[in-house]
XYZ file of C-alpha atoms in Angstrom:
759
model
C -6.040 92.392 -3.501
C -7.549 91.442 -6.502
C -5.239 89.067 -7.243
C -6.101 87.553 -3.529
C -10.066 87.114 -5.123
C -9.527 86.473 -8.114
C -10.445 82.920 -8.074
C -13.384 83.142 -5.792
C -16.825 82.472 -7.722
C -19.501 86.049 -7.259
C -21.328 83.702 -3.904
C -17.584 83.353 -2.276
C -16.060 85.880 -2.733
C -19.990 88.105 -1.123
C -19.034 86.366 2.058
C -14.773 86.631 1.927
C -15.632 90.460 2.907
C -18.166 90.533 4.295
C -17.897 92.780 7.607
C -17.599 93.419 10.582
C -20.328 92.247 12.594
C -21.361 88.489 12.599
C -21.979 86.338 10.093
C -22.783 82.241 9.231
C -21.628 81.742 6.093
C -23.721 77.770 4.479
C -21.099 75.813 2.625
C -22.687 73.092 1.161
C -19.713 69.908 0.516
C -17.121 70.280 -1.912
C -18.973 74.459 -2.471
C -15.425 75.659 -1.084
C -15.089 76.748 2.494
C -11.784 75.893 2.933
C -11.131 77.889 0.664
C -13.275 80.831 1.643
C -12.794 81.009 5.273
C -8.710 81.195 4.344
C -9.517 83.531 1.913
C -11.169 85.594 4.893
C -7.844 85.657 7.107
C -6.023 86.290 4.120
C -8.268 89.610 3.168
C -8.046 90.245 6.921
C -4.327 91.130 6.950
C -3.317 92.315 3.061
C -6.242 95.061 4.161
C -4.925 95.854 6.849
C -7.942 95.392 9.585
C -6.831 92.452 12.166
C -2.836 91.908 12.152
C -1.194 88.247 12.991
C -1.731 87.918 16.216
C -4.757 89.498 16.365
C -6.317 86.232 14.834
C -8.186 83.062 16.289
C -9.016 80.291 13.795
C -11.305 77.209 14.947
C -11.002 73.547 13.816
C -11.699 70.182 14.342
C -9.043 68.283 13.395
C -4.883 69.512 13.354
C -5.443 67.947 9.521
C -7.128 70.759 9.170
C -5.592 73.301 10.815
C -1.958 73.118 9.607
C -4.181 73.279 5.742
C -5.423 76.078 7.042
C -1.989 77.102 7.859
C 0.040 75.748 4.959
C -2.257 78.022 2.653
C -2.411 81.761 4.632
C 0.956 81.209 4.088
C 1.230 82.023 0.665
C -0.694 84.034 0.889
C 0.342 86.231 3.174
C 3.916 85.121 2.970
C 5.670 82.756 5.760
C 5.478 84.729 8.957
C 2.661 86.060 8.411
C 0.503 83.029 9.456
C -1.953 83.719 12.063
C 0.165 82.352 15.806
C -3.598 80.867 16.786
C -4.767 78.548 14.003
C -5.923 74.976 15.709
C -8.011 72.725 17.000
C -10.425 73.637 19.787
C -8.851 71.107 22.353
C -5.413 73.311 21.123
C -6.238 76.581 22.032
C -7.892 75.467 25.232
C -4.522 73.722 26.502
C -2.129 76.406 25.462
C -5.096 79.089 26.839
C -5.080 75.983 30.760
C -1.301 75.757 30.386
C -0.890 79.989 30.325
C -3.776 81.147 33.300
C -4.968 77.587 33.886
C -3.635 78.112 38.153
C -6.151 81.006 38.992
C -8.818 78.254 38.535
C -7.163 75.628 40.718
C -5.056 73.887 37.391
C -1.287 72.921 38.124
C 1.473 73.642 35.984
C 2.546 69.911 33.589
C -1.073 68.359 33.651
C -0.879 65.938 32.188
C -3.409 64.813 29.926
C -5.481 61.182 29.633
C -6.955 60.367 26.358
C -9.680 57.458 25.913
C -7.047 54.582 26.885
C -6.369 56.644 29.726
C -9.872 57.686 31.361
C -10.774 54.272 30.520
C -8.565 52.530 33.085
C -8.483 55.763 35.806
C -11.784 54.753 35.458
C -11.809 50.526 35.875
C -9.585 51.538 39.099
C -12.152 54.197 40.541
C -14.695 51.871 40.341
C -12.897 48.936 41.837
C -12.040 51.187 44.937
C -16.440 51.561 44.831
C -16.924 48.139 45.030
C -19.068 48.287 42.241
C -19.901 45.702 39.316
C -17.363 46.104 36.196
C -19.999 44.089 33.645
C -22.588 46.797 34.986
C -20.451 49.592 35.291
C -17.673 49.118 32.243
C -14.797 52.346 32.163
C -15.706 52.492 27.936
C -19.547 53.237 29.506
C -19.373 54.986 31.465
C -16.835 57.913 30.203
C -19.505 58.049 27.889
C -21.479 58.609 30.474
C -18.894 61.334 32.057
C -18.617 62.522 28.720
C -21.956 64.172 28.298
C -22.159 65.544 31.600
C -19.136 67.266 30.876
C -20.540 68.417 27.858
C -23.379 70.131 29.362
C -21.086 71.589 32.300
C -23.030 69.725 34.615
C -20.818 69.263 37.769
C -20.009 65.373 40.084
C -22.585 67.919 42.978
C -25.529 68.066 39.679
C -25.206 64.967 38.499
C -25.933 63.870 42.073
C -28.746 66.022 42.842
C -30.319 65.012 39.315
C -30.194 60.895 39.813
C -32.914 59.265 40.441
C -32.419 55.260 39.597
C -30.214 53.619 41.098
C -27.599 53.247 38.073
C -27.733 57.296 37.260
C -26.973 57.784 41.059
C -23.636 54.831 40.249
C -22.540 57.661 37.804
C -22.406 60.578 39.283
C -20.411 58.571 41.927
C -18.164 57.049 39.918
C -17.652 60.316 38.026
C -16.855 62.207 41.322
C -14.522 59.680 42.006
C -12.522 59.620 38.532
C -12.738 63.292 39.176
C -10.999 63.240 42.580
C -8.595 61.121 41.164
C -7.709 63.448 37.850
C -6.515 65.773 40.806
C -4.341 63.463 41.731
C -2.670 62.867 39.656
C -2.551 66.251 37.943
C -4.269 65.610 34.301
C -7.200 66.646 32.984
C -9.242 64.959 30.055
C -10.299 66.326 26.582
C -13.419 67.319 27.613
C -11.501 68.686 31.075
C -9.452 71.280 27.613
C -12.560 72.586 26.844
C -15.213 73.371 30.812
C -12.701 73.933 32.293
C -10.603 77.033 29.904
C -14.308 78.293 30.250
C -14.607 78.943 33.161
C -11.062 79.817 33.252
C -13.130 83.049 31.077
C -16.124 82.876 32.826
C -14.591 83.128 36.311
C -12.235 85.239 35.441
C -13.067 89.018 34.234
C -9.515 90.167 33.777
C -8.522 86.922 31.781
C -11.985 86.784 29.486
C -10.685 90.726 28.665
C -7.504 89.652 27.554
C -7.977 87.635 25.439
C -11.291 88.379 23.966
C -9.450 92.258 23.480
C -6.252 90.645 21.908
C -8.771 88.444 19.261
C -9.766 91.197 17.425
C -11.104 87.663 14.680
C -13.192 85.394 15.840
C -12.670 82.174 13.115
C -14.994 79.185 13.634
C -14.990 76.086 10.430
C -17.319 72.902 10.772
C -19.638 74.610 12.334
C -22.536 72.866 13.209
C -19.168 69.951 14.804
C -19.303 72.225 18.009
C -20.778 71.131 21.516
C -22.271 73.879 24.099
C -19.588 74.598 25.771
C -18.244 75.129 22.328
C -20.491 77.527 20.740
C -19.820 79.563 24.192
C -16.165 79.143 24.797
C -17.283 80.910 21.072
C -18.884 83.851 22.486
C -16.604 84.136 25.145
C -14.279 85.347 23.197
C -15.857 86.818 20.346
C -17.178 88.976 23.575
C -15.633 92.345 22.866
C -14.640 92.441 19.908
C -18.231 90.417 17.850
C -16.178 90.042 15.856
C -16.606 85.905 13.902
C -17.054 84.434 10.886
C -18.403 80.804 11.300
C -18.762 78.356 7.990
C -20.287 75.600 8.297
C -22.650 73.033 6.964
C -25.495 71.987 9.416
C -26.405 69.351 6.257
C -23.495 67.292 7.840
C -24.051 67.946 11.177
C -22.915 63.869 12.724
C -21.420 63.967 15.581
C -23.998 64.150 18.059
C -23.324 61.033 20.220
C -19.876 63.518 21.036
C -21.969 66.136 22.622
C -22.807 68.331 18.807
C -25.994 69.990 18.677
C -27.492 71.614 15.305
C -29.132 74.009 16.768
C -25.776 76.102 17.567
C -26.286 76.706 13.166
C -29.624 76.533 12.556
C -30.778 78.904 15.689
C -27.588 80.984 14.901
C -28.237 84.401 14.358
C -30.805 83.803 17.993
C -27.090 83.316 19.018
C -26.157 85.773 17.162
C -28.083 88.970 16.847
C -27.428 90.663 13.808
C -25.829 88.864 12.345
C -24.876 88.022 8.349
C -26.129 85.188 5.788
C -24.298 83.782 3.302
C -25.182 80.762 1.176
C -22.032 78.821 -1.118
C -24.872 76.190 -3.363
C -21.481 75.828 -5.933
C -19.888 72.497 -5.859
C -16.427 71.431 -6.967
C -16.940 68.353 -6.497
C -18.998 65.688 -7.811
C -20.748 65.622 -11.381
C -24.729 66.119 -11.781
C -26.673 63.027 -10.376
C -24.811 62.447 -7.440
C -25.321 66.346 -6.180
C -29.129 65.578 -7.853
C -29.721 62.313 -5.487
C -27.524 64.127 -2.149
C -30.367 66.704 -2.652
C -33.321 65.268 -3.038
C -32.477 63.026 -0.063
C -31.840 65.594 1.669
C -34.982 67.793 1.194
C -36.501 65.040 3.701
C -34.735 67.026 6.265
C -37.134 69.844 7.900
C -34.459 70.970 10.953
C -32.149 72.520 8.593
C -31.134 76.088 6.850
C -31.842 75.083 3.943
C -29.848 74.991 0.668
C -29.560 73.327 -3.082
C -26.378 72.760 -4.498
C -25.663 72.523 -8.155
C -22.286 72.136 -10.387
C -21.514 73.646 -13.577
C -19.571 70.693 -14.917
C -21.210 67.169 -16.550
C -24.313 65.027 -15.070
C -22.008 61.777 -15.024
C -22.785 58.557 -14.527
C -26.166 57.067 -12.443
C -25.838 56.330 -8.963
C -26.160 52.414 -8.998
C -27.602 50.818 -6.095
C -27.074 46.235 -5.865
C -28.396 43.721 -3.515
C -26.766 41.223 -2.904
C -27.444 37.293 -1.108
C -25.489 38.295 1.590
C -22.133 40.226 3.329
C -19.843 37.955 1.945
C -21.615 38.487 -1.206
C -21.262 41.435 -1.006
C -17.316 42.246 -0.329
C -17.075 40.489 -3.238
C -18.523 42.373 -5.042
C -15.995 44.968 -3.532
C -13.457 43.279 -5.027
C -15.102 43.368 -8.208
C -15.934 47.216 -8.158
C -11.795 47.555 -7.739
C -11.033 45.927 -9.584
C -13.335 47.507 -12.437
C -12.703 51.011 -11.822
C -8.761 50.033 -11.556
C -8.571 48.519 -15.633
C -10.065 51.409 -15.985
C -7.781 54.226 -15.230
C -8.046 53.903 -11.657
C -6.210 53.269 -8.942
C -6.459 51.529 -6.081
C -6.719 54.839 -4.183
C -8.932 56.128 -6.151
C -11.668 54.054 -4.144
C -12.692 54.294 -1.348
C -15.545 51.423 0.979
C -17.172 53.243 3.641
C -19.599 52.066 6.062
C -21.907 52.973 9.106
C -20.400 50.284 11.640
C -16.323 49.438 12.149
C -17.523 45.736 12.607
C -18.094 45.808 8.668
C -15.499 46.109 7.489
C -14.813 41.818 8.797
C -16.111 40.503 6.024
C -14.710 43.252 3.401
C -11.453 42.177 5.111
C -11.526 38.933 5.218
C -12.187 39.355 0.768
C -9.797 41.995 0.117
C -6.922 38.995 2.178
C -8.930 35.929 -0.779
C -7.867 38.142 -3.220
C -4.759 40.039 -2.320
C -6.257 43.304 -2.608
C -4.129 46.475 -0.332
C -5.979 48.061 1.497
C -6.004 50.213 4.883
C -8.422 50.027 7.759
C -9.477 54.277 9.138
C -9.526 54.559 11.843
C -8.880 51.287 13.453
C -5.583 50.663 15.261
C -3.711 53.543 14.841
C 0.682 53.657 16.224
C -0.425 55.806 18.776
C -2.458 53.377 20.214
C 0.094 49.835 19.682
C 0.469 48.419 23.302
C 4.730 49.480 22.838
C 4.323 52.341 22.026
C 1.413 53.163 24.263
C 4.556 51.783 26.440
C 7.109 54.799 25.608
C 4.633 56.983 25.852
C 3.775 56.453 29.388
C 7.244 56.214 30.154
C 7.851 60.266 29.259
C 4.742 61.414 30.605
C 5.965 59.896 34.096
C 8.727 61.624 33.031
C 7.208 64.929 32.430
C 4.630 65.029 34.906
C 5.476 62.650 38.535
C 1.757 62.406 39.494
C 0.799 60.015 36.632
C -0.406 56.626 38.686
C -1.780 55.909 35.323
C 1.929 55.355 33.041
C 3.550 54.456 36.296
C 1.071 51.088 37.076
C 1.748 50.627 32.828
C 5.711 51.162 32.489
C 6.730 49.954 36.687
C 6.808 46.628 35.554
C 7.515 47.365 31.770
C 10.085 45.068 30.887
C 10.033 43.385 34.192
C 11.276 44.404 36.933
C 9.297 41.664 39.476
C 6.950 44.089 40.470
C 3.293 43.120 40.805
C 0.058 44.899 40.763
C -0.124 44.277 44.977
C 3.614 45.795 45.455
C 2.590 48.643 43.037
C -0.312 49.438 45.277
C 1.017 49.166 48.683
C 3.219 51.388 47.223
C 0.545 54.131 45.433
C -1.744 53.843 49.124
C 1.746 54.919 51.390
C 1.898 58.328 48.653
C -1.880 58.723 48.988
C -1.594 58.826 53.106
C 1.551 60.958 52.840
C 0.103 63.393 50.695
C 3.231 62.959 47.588
C 3.840 60.420 44.520
C 5.241 57.653 44.102
C 8.397 59.078 43.380
C 8.088 61.327 46.357
C 7.539 58.274 48.083
C 10.544 55.751 47.174
C 12.716 58.725 47.982
C 11.364 59.560 51.975
C 13.633 57.182 54.585
C 11.357 55.247 56.385
C 8.137 54.812 54.293
C 8.544 53.005 52.516
C 9.561 50.673 54.663
C 6.163 50.500 56.398
C 4.656 48.213 54.017
C 7.277 46.715 51.950
C 10.113 44.132 52.155
C 13.401 44.730 51.825
C 13.747 43.467 48.083
C 11.280 45.280 46.271
C 12.357 48.338 48.164
C 15.376 48.115 46.359
C 13.854 47.361 43.276
C 10.832 50.393 43.851
C 13.933 52.608 44.192
C 16.137 51.663 40.914
C 13.465 51.730 39.681
C 12.419 55.687 40.456
C 16.224 56.273 40.316
C 15.783 56.050 36.187
C 12.725 58.326 36.266
C 14.128 60.649 38.050
C 17.809 60.912 36.176
C 15.430 61.180 32.592
C 13.885 63.630 34.547
C 17.167 65.508 34.720
C 18.388 65.301 31.228
C 14.846 66.626 29.892
C 14.547 69.711 32.055
C 18.808 70.356 31.069
C 17.211 70.381 27.907
C 17.948 66.642 26.333
C 16.195 66.487 22.694
C 12.884 64.062 22.860
C 14.788 61.759 20.418
C 17.356 61.641 23.018
C 15.338 61.445 25.556
C 13.383 57.722 24.116
C 16.753 56.575 22.973
C 18.212 56.615 27.036
C 14.630 55.054 28.201
C 14.630 52.552 25.647
C 18.871 51.764 26.107
C 18.409 51.987 30.077
C 15.098 49.808 30.178
C 16.741 47.357 27.807
C 13.180 47.306 26.093
C 14.179 45.413 22.825
C 14.870 42.436 25.068
C 11.654 42.783 26.520
C 10.176 42.439 23.563
C 12.327 39.746 21.746
C 11.368 37.485 24.950
C 7.746 38.735 25.194
C 6.886 37.382 22.002
C 10.524 36.669 18.724
C 7.610 36.089 16.103
C 6.105 39.604 16.844
C 9.284 40.908 18.357
C 11.082 42.469 15.093
C 7.971 44.757 14.023
C 7.442 45.815 17.245
C 10.748 47.182 17.255
C 10.661 49.072 14.132
C 7.398 50.523 16.046
C 9.559 51.986 19.057
C 12.102 53.127 16.691
C 9.033 54.822 13.775
C 8.356 57.061 17.500
C 12.134 58.013 17.502
C 11.961 59.343 14.340
C 8.142 61.258 14.916
C 10.253 62.387 18.001
C 12.968 63.453 16.012
C 10.246 65.085 13.413
C 8.745 66.947 15.907
C 12.070 68.586 17.356
C 13.358 69.954 13.564
C 10.340 70.484 13.312
C 10.005 72.899 16.035
C 12.704 73.629 16.565
C 13.340 72.066 19.429
C 10.362 71.363 21.360
C 10.005 70.466 24.598
C 8.574 67.181 26.618
C 5.560 68.936 27.531
C 5.402 70.014 23.803
C 5.812 66.975 22.117
C 3.338 64.942 24.387
C 0.261 67.906 23.492
C 0.410 66.750 20.656
C 0.950 63.402 20.246
C -2.157 63.030 22.406
C -3.767 65.870 20.457
C -3.783 63.675 17.679
C -7.339 62.505 16.092
C -8.376 59.357 13.047
C -9.164 61.692 10.227
C -4.888 62.716 11.041
C -3.458 60.013 10.853
C -4.892 59.367 6.786
C -2.214 58.398 3.973
C -2.698 60.132 0.888
C -0.980 58.554 -1.960
C -0.189 55.069 -0.880
C -1.603 53.028 -3.718
C -4.303 50.437 -1.330
C -7.432 51.137 -0.812
C -9.071 52.658 1.891
C -11.756 51.689 3.944
C -13.355 53.632 6.846
C -16.811 54.608 8.684
C -18.408 57.628 6.800
C -17.530 59.750 10.029
C -13.995 59.756 9.689
C -14.309 59.537 6.176
C -17.106 63.732 6.732
C -14.479 66.696 5.103
C -12.679 63.940 2.221
C -13.248 63.325 -0.920
C -12.679 60.653 -3.690
C -12.758 59.810 -6.758
C -15.416 56.756 -6.232
C -17.209 55.841 -3.523
C -18.598 52.047 -2.715
C -20.818 52.882 0.640
C -21.513 48.905 1.752
C -24.781 48.076 3.986
C -26.826 50.386 2.973
C -30.282 49.104 4.724
C -33.223 49.410 7.410
C -30.723 48.735 11.317
C -27.379 49.685 9.763
C -28.243 52.967 7.603
C -30.574 54.361 9.753
C -28.767 52.464 12.603
C -30.847 50.771 14.640
C -30.515 52.911 17.837
C -31.175 56.708 15.740
C -34.416 55.524 13.842
C -37.226 55.750 16.295
C -36.977 59.534 16.935
C -37.381 62.335 13.851
C -33.692 63.535 15.324
C -32.115 60.106 15.784
C -33.274 59.522 11.732
C -32.573 62.931 10.780
C -28.343 62.738 11.803
C -28.781 58.808 10.085
C -29.220 60.303 6.700
C -26.981 63.425 7.326
C -24.445 60.486 7.494
C -26.074 59.512 4.315
C -25.992 62.358 2.902
C -22.734 63.284 3.613
C -21.333 59.488 2.565
C -23.218 60.492 -1.177
C -21.063 64.128 -1.544
C -18.025 62.381 -0.018
C -17.754 60.660 -4.249
C -16.117 63.275 -7.592
C -17.573 60.414 -10.154
C -18.893 57.481 -9.383
C -21.349 55.797 -6.636
C -21.634 52.278 -4.997
C -24.313 51.235 -2.877
C -25.100 47.845 -1.183
C -27.334 46.212 0.345
C -27.719 42.871 1.739
C -30.471 40.704 2.230
C -29.959 38.586 5.100
C -26.416 39.226 6.581
C -24.842 36.977 9.893
C -25.292 38.879 13.789
C -24.939 37.577 17.009
C -24.143 34.279 14.581
C -27.181 33.475 13.910
C -28.347 34.761 10.123
C -30.414 38.077 9.646
C -33.409 39.530 6.638
C -32.284 42.731 5.830
C -33.749 45.001 4.066
C -33.048 47.665 1.738
C -32.445 51.247 3.427
C -35.670 53.457 3.643
C -32.982 56.418 1.931
C -32.493 54.814 -0.843
C -35.772 55.372 -1.506
C -35.192 58.388 -1.384
C -33.516 58.876 -3.931
C -35.010 59.638 -7.811
C -34.830 56.668 -10.455
C -33.906 58.880 -12.964
C -30.563 59.736 -10.821
C -29.905 56.185 -9.891
C -29.139 52.475 -11.483
C -30.677 49.036 -9.183
C -29.465 45.709 -10.004
C -32.391 44.263 -7.470
C -32.286 40.575 -7.002
C -35.054 40.650 -8.455
C -34.304 42.252 -11.952
C -31.687 39.830 -11.686
C -33.955 36.329 -11.916
C -35.581 37.602 -14.625
C -32.608 38.527 -16.672
C -30.562 35.198 -14.928
C -27.186 36.751 -14.665
C -25.505 38.044 -11.919
C -25.323 35.023 -11.003
C -28.508 35.974 -7.845
C -31.835 34.269 -8.572
C -33.662 32.632 -5.299
C -36.609 34.405 -4.616
C -37.016 35.787 -1.474
C -33.805 34.424 0.484
C -32.977 36.288 2.920
C -37.031 37.262 3.470
C -39.473 35.529 1.828
C -42.635 37.571 1.913
C -40.533 41.010 2.281
C -42.100 43.435 0.840
C -39.715 44.771 -2.099
C -40.018 48.555 -4.327
C -40.532 47.599 -8.159
C -37.265 46.493 -9.115
C -35.530 48.012 -12.754
C -35.596 46.769 -15.154
C -32.478 44.046 -16.279
C -30.085 45.489 -18.003
C -27.298 42.982 -19.416
C -23.561 43.622 -19.301
C -22.328 45.091 -22.161
C -25.193 47.636 -20.950
C -24.566 48.829 -17.805
C -24.184 52.701 -17.115
C -25.586 53.568 -20.515
C -29.516 52.500 -18.971
C -31.388 56.576 -19.691
C -29.009 57.349 -22.673
C -30.308 58.672 -25.992
C -29.727 56.208 -28.170
C -29.899 52.727 -25.349
C -31.071 50.067 -27.773
C -32.235 48.438 -24.014
C -34.663 45.497 -25.409
C -37.071 44.308 -22.351
C -35.806 40.666 -20.506
C -37.271 36.973 -21.982
C -38.830 35.333 -19.883
C -36.561 32.663 -18.106
C -36.627 29.901 -19.578
C -36.258 26.569 -17.221
C -33.270 25.112 -18.718
C -32.205 22.645 -15.757
C -36.155 20.474 -15.979
C -36.221 17.913 -12.910
C -31.618 19.131 -12.296
C -33.607 21.179 -9.908
C -33.847 18.493 -7.089
C -32.145 18.101 -4.086
C -28.675 16.271 -4.775
C -28.209 17.824 -8.299
C -24.759 19.753 -7.673
C -23.105 18.865 -4.504
C -20.093 19.814 -3.021
C -16.146 19.949 -5.710
C -18.504 19.419 -8.746
C -17.426 21.195 -12.839
C -19.624 22.692 -13.835
C -20.135 25.646 -16.138
C -22.662 28.956 -16.440
C -23.116 30.512 -19.787
C -21.672 34.368 -18.318
C -19.501 32.674 -15.643
C -17.780 30.211 -17.480
C -16.424 26.910 -15.330
C -16.448 26.485 -11.441
C -16.490 24.882 -8.518
C -19.434 24.056 -6.309
C -18.501 25.156 -3.226
C -22.169 24.577 -1.732
C -25.696 23.706 -1.967
C -28.136 25.460 -0.483
C -32.196 24.678 -0.490
C -34.565 22.392 -3.010
C -36.736 23.106 -6.097
C -37.453 26.555 -6.182
C -36.319 27.626 -3.558
C -31.855 25.813 -3.814
C -29.190 27.816 -3.923
C -25.921 27.162 -5.501
C -22.626 28.856 -4.470
C -20.013 28.435 -6.928
C -16.482 29.377 -6.550
C -15.942 30.070 -10.804
C -12.531 30.654 -12.454
C -12.728 34.116 -13.729
C -15.830 35.375 -12.352
C -15.206 34.498 -8.398
C -18.166 33.075 -6.481
C -21.336 34.043 -7.300
C -24.437 32.588 -5.713
C -26.865 31.331 -8.500
C -30.686 29.572 -8.160
C -30.144 27.129 -11.056
C -33.405 27.785 -12.122
C -33.643 30.748 -13.642
C -29.100 31.144 -14.130
C -28.648 27.885 -16.022
C -25.411 25.646 -14.980
C -23.927 22.914 -16.770
C -23.074 19.847 -15.101
C -19.013 19.162 -16.188
C -18.649 15.481 -14.472
């Protein structure tokens, strides 16, 4: 027992050994919350307070669940880890597979992911004669998700609707639910809402599960939504032993239903709760923590804590201002080169941004510089067309009622079964109360609508599907079933004919899916088709993050939550981006944006770079940008500010166009300029940085239009030789863009950063 607790600090040990009843652990970033949660499980098992089958642990990603299982197994030994460790959705799925029939959830149901739901909503919207532009499936899906997370059914939504748009959304919601029933399918939200309905409506089933779990543990409690809170209360209702761990300062998912109130008001939801705080940080250096603490203290809605560390203060944070997004992206490349030259790997540096759209300029700069990178959260493996096609075949084999999967593959590869034929097939099946496959097998049904040639092709297709289904039911392993489908559909030949230039890489993706199925088969000792499809359906972006590949990673702040990196480069630190323009008008929205900024800072172990641009191209035109208000909340003693104003005065850095992207903008006073060799040493004992000299007009009359031209060879006192790429403005407002041989692209005002023509 002592060995189990030996690695914990005093606060962690107190939380781990807490008594029975509801417990909330407010765990700051990098404070060891995963260690506390897993050690709590190990302690419960080691002391005999719980058995492996009596512990239920909730996480938010498969990656976190697998890590938790592995850590617990290392503590208590293989075979002693709990059976029920997983995401909320995976746990709900498990309960519904076992007992869902009690509320009408039919066995063998499909799980519709985002793409499946959008396809189904497109059909529903068209069927209701609504404009797909006004009611696009993506927006409609978000509205329906909010309805479900608030436990509002279509009838209640219709009654509450007051405007035309709200009434149509309610109508779409009803049509979507009916379509899900026809397809014998549930979407992700259903995995929670239907489980809650099951436990609320059936006392016997609720009591069976609540008595079974003597201890319920929840990770990342600040990310729970109202229904997940209800689910936790239902499953912990018998014994009352709830152990919740989270950080309200990292609650950043309100847009998908998370409610910070679940954690802030924990004691109201669970009377008698005991609260513990973990404030010692084991991740970040002192300056990063101090800056993060001062920023987040501006939020009013929080439990309150103050992170600290025994580690050194480390480097100051760095704020850098640039002319535009291209300049900002070029600086990212420079930072990477500097950090790798200092001994780090590319994989040690991670670039974060508020929105995915910001990656475009970054990717352009990285490609030009031939820097390998990985976009985390972009088009993932299971979202690629050829992979989704093969998964649709598997879904149709597993669930004959899945018309979304059917429509995806019935003419892929092409079988001369167009939309008209498929539409008639589905109409026939609905009128007769059959699945499409059953309709194809019933004598006389297809003859009502389809021509002889179309009937032959439809029946040939379903003959294949029926044969595959029979083999799957006989226990054919998933990888062998996939191989059979690939061969019988001649899928590789189809890829070649569809696009010869991409056929090889797409075929590799199909092969990799077979590899994934083989790995699943080995890990589960022959798990079936339904289990494989469940595993694939529950994969989320953070689960796909890979380590040790030696590439620069780019991702949104949301995706980075829960991760840590030696160096963090946060781009786009501008008002209307961070905080986002859609969130800054309300106090709740602004506080969540501040929590996002806090999350970004606390991902870093060693260094943080905060980059922002004076102008950014949006909707095809340049728009002025102001530095993020959150930057002003970082006290000067923790940050080195390298702004355009400072660069103007010193003449280095290549930036000097006064008011370039926002003439007349009000700026906070910039920090004194620091020479390149002194960067990182400001405010350190013994620093001999001297005040900058007054600017000297080296060029005289050369600041007139026509003095510089595209293709001209020039030299600069710091950056060396280069070629002029473009010239903008005249006089004091002239900006010369130069591609330097060693330093890369720089934007220079010759008045403050002298350029000497070489020709």
